[in-house]
Tab-separated table of C-alpha atoms in Angstrom:
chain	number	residue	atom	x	y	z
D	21	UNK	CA	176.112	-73.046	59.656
D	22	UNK	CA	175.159	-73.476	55.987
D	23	UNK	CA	172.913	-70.929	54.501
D	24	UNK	CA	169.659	-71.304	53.634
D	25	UNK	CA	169.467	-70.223	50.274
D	26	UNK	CA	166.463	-69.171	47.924
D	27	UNK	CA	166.290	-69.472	44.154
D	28	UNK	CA	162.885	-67.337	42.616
D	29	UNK	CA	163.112	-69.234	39.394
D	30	UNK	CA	163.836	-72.892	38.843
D	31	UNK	CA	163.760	-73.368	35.228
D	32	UNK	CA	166.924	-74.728	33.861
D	33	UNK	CA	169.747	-72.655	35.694
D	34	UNK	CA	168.002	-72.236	38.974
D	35	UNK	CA	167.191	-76.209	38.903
D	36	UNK	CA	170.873	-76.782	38.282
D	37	UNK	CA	172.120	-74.913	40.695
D	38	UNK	CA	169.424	-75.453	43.211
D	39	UNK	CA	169.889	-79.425	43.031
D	40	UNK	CA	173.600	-79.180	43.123
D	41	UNK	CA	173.391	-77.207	46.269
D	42	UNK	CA	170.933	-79.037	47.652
D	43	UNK	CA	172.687	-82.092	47.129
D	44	UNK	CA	175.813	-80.946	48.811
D	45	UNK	CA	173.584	-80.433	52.051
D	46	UNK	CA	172.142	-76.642	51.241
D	47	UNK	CA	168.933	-75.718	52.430
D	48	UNK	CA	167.323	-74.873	49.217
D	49	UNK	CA	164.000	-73.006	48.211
D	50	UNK	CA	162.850	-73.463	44.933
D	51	UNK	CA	159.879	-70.741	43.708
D	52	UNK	CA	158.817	-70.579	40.229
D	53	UNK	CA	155.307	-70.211	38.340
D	54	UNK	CA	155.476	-73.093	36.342
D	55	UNK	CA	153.295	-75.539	38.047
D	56	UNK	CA	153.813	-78.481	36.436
D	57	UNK	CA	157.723	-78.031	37.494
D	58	UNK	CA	156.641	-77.328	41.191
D	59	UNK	CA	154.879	-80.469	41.132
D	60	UNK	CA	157.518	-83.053	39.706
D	61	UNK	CA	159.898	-81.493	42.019
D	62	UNK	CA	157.569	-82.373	44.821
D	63	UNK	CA	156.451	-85.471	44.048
D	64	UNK	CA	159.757	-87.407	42.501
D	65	UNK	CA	162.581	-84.720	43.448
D	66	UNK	CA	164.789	-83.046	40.464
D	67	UNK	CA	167.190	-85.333	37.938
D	68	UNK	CA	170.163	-83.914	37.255
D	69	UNK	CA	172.148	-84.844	33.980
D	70	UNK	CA	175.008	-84.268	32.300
D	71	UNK	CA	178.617	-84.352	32.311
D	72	UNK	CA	179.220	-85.883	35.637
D	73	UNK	CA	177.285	-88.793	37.513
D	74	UNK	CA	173.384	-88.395	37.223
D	75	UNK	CA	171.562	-87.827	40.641
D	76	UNK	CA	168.739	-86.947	41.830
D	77	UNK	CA	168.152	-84.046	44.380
D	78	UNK	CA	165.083	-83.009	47.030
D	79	UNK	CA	165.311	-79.125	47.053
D	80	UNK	CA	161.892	-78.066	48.339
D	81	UNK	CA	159.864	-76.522	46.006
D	82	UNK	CA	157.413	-73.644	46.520
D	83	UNK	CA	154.447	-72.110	43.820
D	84	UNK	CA	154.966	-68.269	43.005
D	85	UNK	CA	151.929	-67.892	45.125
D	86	UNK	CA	153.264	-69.768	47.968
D	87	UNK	CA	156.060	-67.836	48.843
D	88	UNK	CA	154.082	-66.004	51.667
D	89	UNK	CA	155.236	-69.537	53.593
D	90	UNK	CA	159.173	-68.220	53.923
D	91	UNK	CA	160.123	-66.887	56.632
D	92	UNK	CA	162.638	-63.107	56.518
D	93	UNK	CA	165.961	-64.743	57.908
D	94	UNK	CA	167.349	-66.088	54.488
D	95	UNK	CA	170.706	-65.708	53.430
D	96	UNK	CA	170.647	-65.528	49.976
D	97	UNK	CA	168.430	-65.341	46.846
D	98	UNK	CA	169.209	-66.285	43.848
D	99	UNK	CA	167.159	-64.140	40.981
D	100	UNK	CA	166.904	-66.797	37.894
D	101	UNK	CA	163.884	-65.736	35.923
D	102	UNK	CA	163.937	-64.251	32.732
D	103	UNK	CA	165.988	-61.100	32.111
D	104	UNK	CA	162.334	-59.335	31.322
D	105	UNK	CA	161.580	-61.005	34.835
D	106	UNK	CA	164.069	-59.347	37.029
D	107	UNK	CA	161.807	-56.955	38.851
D	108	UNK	CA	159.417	-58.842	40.273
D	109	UNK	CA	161.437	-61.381	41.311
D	110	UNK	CA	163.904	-59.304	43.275
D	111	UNK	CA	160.848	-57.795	44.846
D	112	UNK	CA	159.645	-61.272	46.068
D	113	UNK	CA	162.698	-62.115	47.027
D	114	UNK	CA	163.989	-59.093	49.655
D	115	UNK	CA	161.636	-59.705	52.072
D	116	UNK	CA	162.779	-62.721	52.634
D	117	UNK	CA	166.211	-62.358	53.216
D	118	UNK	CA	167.583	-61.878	56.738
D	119	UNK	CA	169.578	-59.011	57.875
D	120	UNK	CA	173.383	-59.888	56.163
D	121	UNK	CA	171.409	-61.466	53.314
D	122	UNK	CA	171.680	-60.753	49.526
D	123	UNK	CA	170.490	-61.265	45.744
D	124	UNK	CA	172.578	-62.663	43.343
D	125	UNK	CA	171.652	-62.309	39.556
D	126	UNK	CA	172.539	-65.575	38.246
D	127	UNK	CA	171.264	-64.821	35.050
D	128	UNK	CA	172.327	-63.438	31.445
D	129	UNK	CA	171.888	-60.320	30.037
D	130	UNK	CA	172.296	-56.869	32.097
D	131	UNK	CA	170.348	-56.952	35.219
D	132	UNK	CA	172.832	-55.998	37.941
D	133	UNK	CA	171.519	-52.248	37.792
D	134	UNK	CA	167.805	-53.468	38.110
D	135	UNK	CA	168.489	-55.914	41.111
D	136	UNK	CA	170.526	-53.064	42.692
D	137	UNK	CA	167.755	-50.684	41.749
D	138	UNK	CA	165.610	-52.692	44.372
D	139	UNK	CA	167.844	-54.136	47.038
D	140	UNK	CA	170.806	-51.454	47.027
D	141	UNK	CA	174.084	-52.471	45.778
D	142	UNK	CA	175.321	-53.037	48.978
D	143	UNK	CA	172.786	-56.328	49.100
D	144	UNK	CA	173.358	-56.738	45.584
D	145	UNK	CA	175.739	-59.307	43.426
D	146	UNK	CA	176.673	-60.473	40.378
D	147	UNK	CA	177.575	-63.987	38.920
D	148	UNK	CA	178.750	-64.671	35.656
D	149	UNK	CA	178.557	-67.957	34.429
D	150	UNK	CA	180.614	-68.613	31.173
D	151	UNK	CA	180.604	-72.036	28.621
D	152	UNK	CA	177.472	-73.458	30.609
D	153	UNK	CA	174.566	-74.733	28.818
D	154	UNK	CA	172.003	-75.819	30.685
D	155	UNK	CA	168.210	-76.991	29.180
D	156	UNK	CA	164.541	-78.060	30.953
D	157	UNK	CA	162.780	-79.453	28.107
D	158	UNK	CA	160.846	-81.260	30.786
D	159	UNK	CA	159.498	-80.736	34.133
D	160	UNK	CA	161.603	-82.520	36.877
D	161	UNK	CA	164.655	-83.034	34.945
D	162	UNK	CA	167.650	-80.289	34.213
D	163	UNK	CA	170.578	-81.447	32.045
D	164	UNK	CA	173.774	-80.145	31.440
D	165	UNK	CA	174.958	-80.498	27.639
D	166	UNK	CA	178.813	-78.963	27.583
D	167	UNK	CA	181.726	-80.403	29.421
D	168	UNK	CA	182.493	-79.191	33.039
D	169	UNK	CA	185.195	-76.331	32.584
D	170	UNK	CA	187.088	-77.149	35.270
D	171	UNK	CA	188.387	-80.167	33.412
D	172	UNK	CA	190.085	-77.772	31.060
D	173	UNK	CA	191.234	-75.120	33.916
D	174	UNK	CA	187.949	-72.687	32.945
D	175	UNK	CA	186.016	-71.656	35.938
D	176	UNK	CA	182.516	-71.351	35.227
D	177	UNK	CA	181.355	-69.298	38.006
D	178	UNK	CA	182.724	-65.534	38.291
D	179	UNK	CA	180.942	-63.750	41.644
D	180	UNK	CA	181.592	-59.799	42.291
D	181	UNK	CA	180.873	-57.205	43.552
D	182	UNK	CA	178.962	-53.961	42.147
D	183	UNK	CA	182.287	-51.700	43.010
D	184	UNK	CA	184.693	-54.621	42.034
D	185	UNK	CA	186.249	-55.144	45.745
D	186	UNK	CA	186.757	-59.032	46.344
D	187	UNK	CA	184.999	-59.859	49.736
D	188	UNK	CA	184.457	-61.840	52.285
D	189	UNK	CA	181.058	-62.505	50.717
D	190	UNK	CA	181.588	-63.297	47.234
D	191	UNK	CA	184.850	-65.654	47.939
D	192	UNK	CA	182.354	-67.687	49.862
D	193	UNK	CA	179.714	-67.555	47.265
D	194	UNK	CA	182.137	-69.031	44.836
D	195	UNK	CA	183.536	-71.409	46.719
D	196	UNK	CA	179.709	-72.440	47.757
D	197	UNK	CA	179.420	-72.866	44.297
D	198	UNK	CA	182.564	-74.798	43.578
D	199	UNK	CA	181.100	-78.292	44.084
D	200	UNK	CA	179.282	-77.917	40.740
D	201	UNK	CA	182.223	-76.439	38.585
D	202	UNK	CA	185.158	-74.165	38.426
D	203	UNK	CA	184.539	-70.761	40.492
D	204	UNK	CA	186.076	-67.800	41.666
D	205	UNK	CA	185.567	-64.240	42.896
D	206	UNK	CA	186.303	-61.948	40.404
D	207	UNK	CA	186.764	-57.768	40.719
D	208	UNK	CA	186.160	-57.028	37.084
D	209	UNK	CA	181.689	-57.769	37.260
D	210	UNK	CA	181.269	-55.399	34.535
D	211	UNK	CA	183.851	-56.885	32.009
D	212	UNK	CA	182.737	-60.372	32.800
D	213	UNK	CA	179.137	-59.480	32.126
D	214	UNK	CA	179.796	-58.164	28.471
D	215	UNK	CA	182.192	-60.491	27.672
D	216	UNK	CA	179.358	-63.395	28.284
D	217	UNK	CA	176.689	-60.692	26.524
D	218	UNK	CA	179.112	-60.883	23.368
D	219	UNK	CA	178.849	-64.830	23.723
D	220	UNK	CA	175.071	-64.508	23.697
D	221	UNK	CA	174.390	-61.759	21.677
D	222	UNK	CA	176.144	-63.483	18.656
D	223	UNK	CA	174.677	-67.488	19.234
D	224	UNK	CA	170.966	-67.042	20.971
D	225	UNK	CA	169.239	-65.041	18.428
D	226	UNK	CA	170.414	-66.863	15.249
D	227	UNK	CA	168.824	-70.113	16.842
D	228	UNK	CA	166.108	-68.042	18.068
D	229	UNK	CA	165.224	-66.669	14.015
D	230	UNK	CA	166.172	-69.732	12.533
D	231	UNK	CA	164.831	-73.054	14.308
D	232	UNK	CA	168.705	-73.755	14.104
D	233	UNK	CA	171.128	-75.672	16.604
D	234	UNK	CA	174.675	-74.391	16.980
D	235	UNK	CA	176.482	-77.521	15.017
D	236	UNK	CA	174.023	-76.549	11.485
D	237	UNK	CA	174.392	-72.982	12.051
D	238	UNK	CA	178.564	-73.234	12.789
D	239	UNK	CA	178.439	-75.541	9.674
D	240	UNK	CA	177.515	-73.118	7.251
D	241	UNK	CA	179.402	-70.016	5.655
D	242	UNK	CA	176.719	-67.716	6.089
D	243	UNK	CA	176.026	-69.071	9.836
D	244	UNK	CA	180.001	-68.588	10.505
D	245	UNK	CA	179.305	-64.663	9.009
D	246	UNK	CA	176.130	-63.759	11.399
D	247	UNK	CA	178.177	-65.228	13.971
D	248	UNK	CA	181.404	-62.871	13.386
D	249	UNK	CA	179.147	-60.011	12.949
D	250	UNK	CA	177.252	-60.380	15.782
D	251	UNK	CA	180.184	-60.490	17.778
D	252	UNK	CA	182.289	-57.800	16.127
D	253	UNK	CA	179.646	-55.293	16.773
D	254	UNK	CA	178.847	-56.489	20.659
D	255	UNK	CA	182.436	-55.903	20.947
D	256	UNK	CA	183.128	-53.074	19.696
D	257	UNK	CA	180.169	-51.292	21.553
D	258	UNK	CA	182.042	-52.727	25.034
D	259	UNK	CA	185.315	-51.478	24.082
D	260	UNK	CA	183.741	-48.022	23.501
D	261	UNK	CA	182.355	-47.988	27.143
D	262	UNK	CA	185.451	-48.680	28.160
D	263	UNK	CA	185.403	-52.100	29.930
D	264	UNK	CA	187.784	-54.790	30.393
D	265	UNK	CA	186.558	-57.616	28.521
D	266	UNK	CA	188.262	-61.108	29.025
D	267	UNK	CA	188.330	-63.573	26.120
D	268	UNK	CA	185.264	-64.168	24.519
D	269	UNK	CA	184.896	-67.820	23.737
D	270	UNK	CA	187.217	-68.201	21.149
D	271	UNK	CA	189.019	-64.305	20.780
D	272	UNK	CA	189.680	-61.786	22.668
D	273	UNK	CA	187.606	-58.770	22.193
D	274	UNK	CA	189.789	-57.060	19.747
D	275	UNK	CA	189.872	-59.519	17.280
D	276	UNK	CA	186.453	-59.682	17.401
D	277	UNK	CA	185.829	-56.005	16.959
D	278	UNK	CA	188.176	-56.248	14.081
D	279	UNK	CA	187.077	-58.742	11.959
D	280	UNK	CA	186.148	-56.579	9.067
D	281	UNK	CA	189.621	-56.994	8.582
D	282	UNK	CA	189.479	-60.136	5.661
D	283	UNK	CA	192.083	-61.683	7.396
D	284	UNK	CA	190.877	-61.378	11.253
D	285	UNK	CA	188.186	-62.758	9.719
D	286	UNK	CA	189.104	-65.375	7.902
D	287	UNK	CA	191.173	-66.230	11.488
D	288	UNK	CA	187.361	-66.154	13.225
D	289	UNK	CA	185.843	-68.034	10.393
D	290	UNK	CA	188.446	-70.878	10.619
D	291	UNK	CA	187.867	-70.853	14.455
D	292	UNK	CA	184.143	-71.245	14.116
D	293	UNK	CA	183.931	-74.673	11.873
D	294	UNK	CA	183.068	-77.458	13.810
D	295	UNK	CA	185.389	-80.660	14.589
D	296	UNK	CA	184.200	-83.671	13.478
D	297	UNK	CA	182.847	-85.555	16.254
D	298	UNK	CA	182.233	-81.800	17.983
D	299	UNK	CA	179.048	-83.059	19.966
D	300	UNK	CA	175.742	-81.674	20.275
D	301	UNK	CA	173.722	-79.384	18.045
D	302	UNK	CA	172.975	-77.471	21.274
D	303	UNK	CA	169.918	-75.250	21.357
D	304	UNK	CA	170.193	-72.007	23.531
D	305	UNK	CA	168.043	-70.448	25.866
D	306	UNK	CA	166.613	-67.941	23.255
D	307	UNK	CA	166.018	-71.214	21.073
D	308	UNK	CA	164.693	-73.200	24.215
D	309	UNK	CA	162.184	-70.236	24.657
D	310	UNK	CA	161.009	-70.273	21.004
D	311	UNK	CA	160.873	-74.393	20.889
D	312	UNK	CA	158.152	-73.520	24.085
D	313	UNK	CA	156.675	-70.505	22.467
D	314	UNK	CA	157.758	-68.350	24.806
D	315	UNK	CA	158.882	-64.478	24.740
D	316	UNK	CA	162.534	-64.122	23.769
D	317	UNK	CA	164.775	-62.031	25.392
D	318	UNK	CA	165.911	-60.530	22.708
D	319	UNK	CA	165.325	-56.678	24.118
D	320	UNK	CA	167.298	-57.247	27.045
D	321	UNK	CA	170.492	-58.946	24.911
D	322	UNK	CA	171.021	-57.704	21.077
D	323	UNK	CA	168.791	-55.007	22.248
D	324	UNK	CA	170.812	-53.658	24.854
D	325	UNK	CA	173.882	-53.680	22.887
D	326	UNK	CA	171.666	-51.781	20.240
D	327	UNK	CA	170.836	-48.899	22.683
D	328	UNK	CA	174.711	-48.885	24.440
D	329	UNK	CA	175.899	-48.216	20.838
D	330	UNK	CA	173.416	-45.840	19.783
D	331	UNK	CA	174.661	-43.560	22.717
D	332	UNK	CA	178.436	-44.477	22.604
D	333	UNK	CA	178.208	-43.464	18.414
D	334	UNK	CA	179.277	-47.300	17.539
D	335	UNK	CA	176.932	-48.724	14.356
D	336	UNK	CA	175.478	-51.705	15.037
D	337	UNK	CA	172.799	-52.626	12.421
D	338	UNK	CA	172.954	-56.584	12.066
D	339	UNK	CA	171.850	-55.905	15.474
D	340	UNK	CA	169.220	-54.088	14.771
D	341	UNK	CA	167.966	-56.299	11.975
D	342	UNK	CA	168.183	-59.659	14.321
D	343	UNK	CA	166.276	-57.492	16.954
D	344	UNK	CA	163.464	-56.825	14.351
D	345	UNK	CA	163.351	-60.443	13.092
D	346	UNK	CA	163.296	-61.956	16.920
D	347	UNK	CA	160.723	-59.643	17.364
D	348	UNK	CA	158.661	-60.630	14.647
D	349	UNK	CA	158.690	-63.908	15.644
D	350	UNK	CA	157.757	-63.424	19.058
D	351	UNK	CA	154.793	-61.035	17.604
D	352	UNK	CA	153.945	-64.188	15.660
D	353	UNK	CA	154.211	-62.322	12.330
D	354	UNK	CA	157.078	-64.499	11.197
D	355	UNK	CA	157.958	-67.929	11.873
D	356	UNK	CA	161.530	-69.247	12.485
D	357	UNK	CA	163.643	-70.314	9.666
D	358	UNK	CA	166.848	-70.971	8.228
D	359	UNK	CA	166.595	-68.047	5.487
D	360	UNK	CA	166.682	-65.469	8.332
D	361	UNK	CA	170.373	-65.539	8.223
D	362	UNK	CA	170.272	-64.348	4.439
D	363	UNK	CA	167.658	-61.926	4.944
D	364	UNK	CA	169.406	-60.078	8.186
D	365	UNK	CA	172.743	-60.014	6.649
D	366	UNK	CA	171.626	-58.703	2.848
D	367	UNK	CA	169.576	-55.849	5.118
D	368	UNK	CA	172.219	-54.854	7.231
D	369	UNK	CA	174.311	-53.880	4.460
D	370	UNK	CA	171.396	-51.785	2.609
């Protein structure tokens, strides 16, 4: 039988997902506290754009405070809130699921330990999902703005397990989720995760600080620099804890850490400078947030690599500075703009 499966959050990712899956013949919950999304979903179903054929899917769609209306024999829930949102949505969501059920954190950042914290590892697991942008600027209607990765051999979608054993479970969650891109099952969770932390942690909070898309921020010297930096320090903080990071976007891990080196980073730099005809100035989720003035992330992504590196001895203070500046902004004390990037990388070197 196919599972029924529950998504608390249907902004951009869970809306993806969720209309994929329900197109493909899923029996799909949407929950989220956004009525206005609730609503369109209802009333005109969910578009779905982007790099393949546009449809339109019927998942049904369910208020925060209508969730009492699910029964307990799900068999699996999808957490994809907000990384500050993890909590209560894993909460909402276990008593829902039947007796072989599970969460999954589809989501960024490092919420694994707080969804296992709740439901127990052993109804806990992880998905990755690398080069996907996703973006709801509208309710009813979730587009897709990269290519699919499986036209280049990239798979998308990495499900595993807390204790890195490939089973049963997580093969069949990826190839569940195979119909939307590239997936597989992966025993290396904790490598995945900071590899696609890295990505984040050096792309969402420039946009966030600065107003900037990814195309005007790659475009310019000091954007390529924050960018490097970023990255060098989220990797180096990884490599201390001892994980095995793949690739991260366009280096592997070491490079990145070492691109104090002038050369490695005049390699990274080179990388970095977009094609012409390269696309779309894309706008991140941290950049989607602050376009909607809403909270930021930011604790749960720079600031996590912050704290990992204060205790493994590794330096990071452009970090630190970005974390200040995003937080600013969410405080309201500063307003986004382009000379962030100056300001954060003339104080990290004081």
């Amino acid at each position: 039988m196919s599972p029924r499966l529950l998504f608390i959050g249907a902004g951009a990712i869970g809306s993806y997902l969720g209309g994929f899956l329900s197109r493909a013949g899923h029996d799909v919950t949407l929950v989220d506290p956004w009525p206005e999304q609730v609503e369109a979903i209802r009333g005109r179903g969910l578009k779905v754009t982007g790099p393949h054929e546009p449809f339109e899917a019927r998942p049904a769609a369910l208020h925060v405070h209508e969730a009492q209306r699910l029964g307990a024999d799900l068999d699996i829930a999808f957490v994809a809130v907000k990384a500050y949102d993890t909590a209560w949505a894993t909460h909402m969501a276990l008593p829902h699921l039947g007796p072989a059920g599970y969460v999954v954190s589809a989501q960024n950042c490092w919420n694994d330990p707080a969804v296992a914290a709740i439901a127990g590892p052993e109804r806990s697991v992880g998905l990755v999902m690398s080069k996907i942008a996703v973006a709801l600027w509208q309710p009813g209607h979730v587009e897709r703005g990269a290519e699919k990765g499986s036209g280049s051999g990239h798979d998308v979608f990495r499900a595993g397990e807390h204790d890195g054993k490939i089973t049963a479970r997580v093969e069949a969650l990826a190839k569940m989720l195979s119909v939307i891109d590239g997936a597989k099952a992966t025993d290396n969770l904790w490598g995945e995760r900071w590899s696609k932390l890295c990505a984040n942690a050096m792309g969402n909070p420039v946009q966030a600080m600065t107003g900037l898309g990814s195309l005007e921020i790659a475009a310019k010297p000091r954007g390529r620099e924050i960018t490097i930096r970023l990255g060098a320090e989220s990797a180096r903080v990884g490599l201390a804890l001892g994980l095995t990071i793949p690739k991260i976007g366009i280096a592997e891990a070491k490079v990145w850490a070492a691109a104090d080196d002038p050369a490695v980073f005049a390699e990274l730099d080179a990388k970095l400078v977009p094609k012409e005809g390269a696309g779309r100035n894309w706008r991140a989720s941290m950049a989607q947030d602050g376009a909607k003035g809403r909270r930021s992330k930011i604790e749960q992504m720079n600031g996590y690599v912050v704290a990992r590196g204060r205790e493994m001895g590794v330096p990071t203070p452009l970090s630190a500075t970005v974390v200040g500046i995003v937080r600013e902004i969410d405080a309201g004390v500063r307003k986004q703009s382009p000379a962030h990037i100056e300001q954060a990388l003339e104080a990290a070197r004081s």
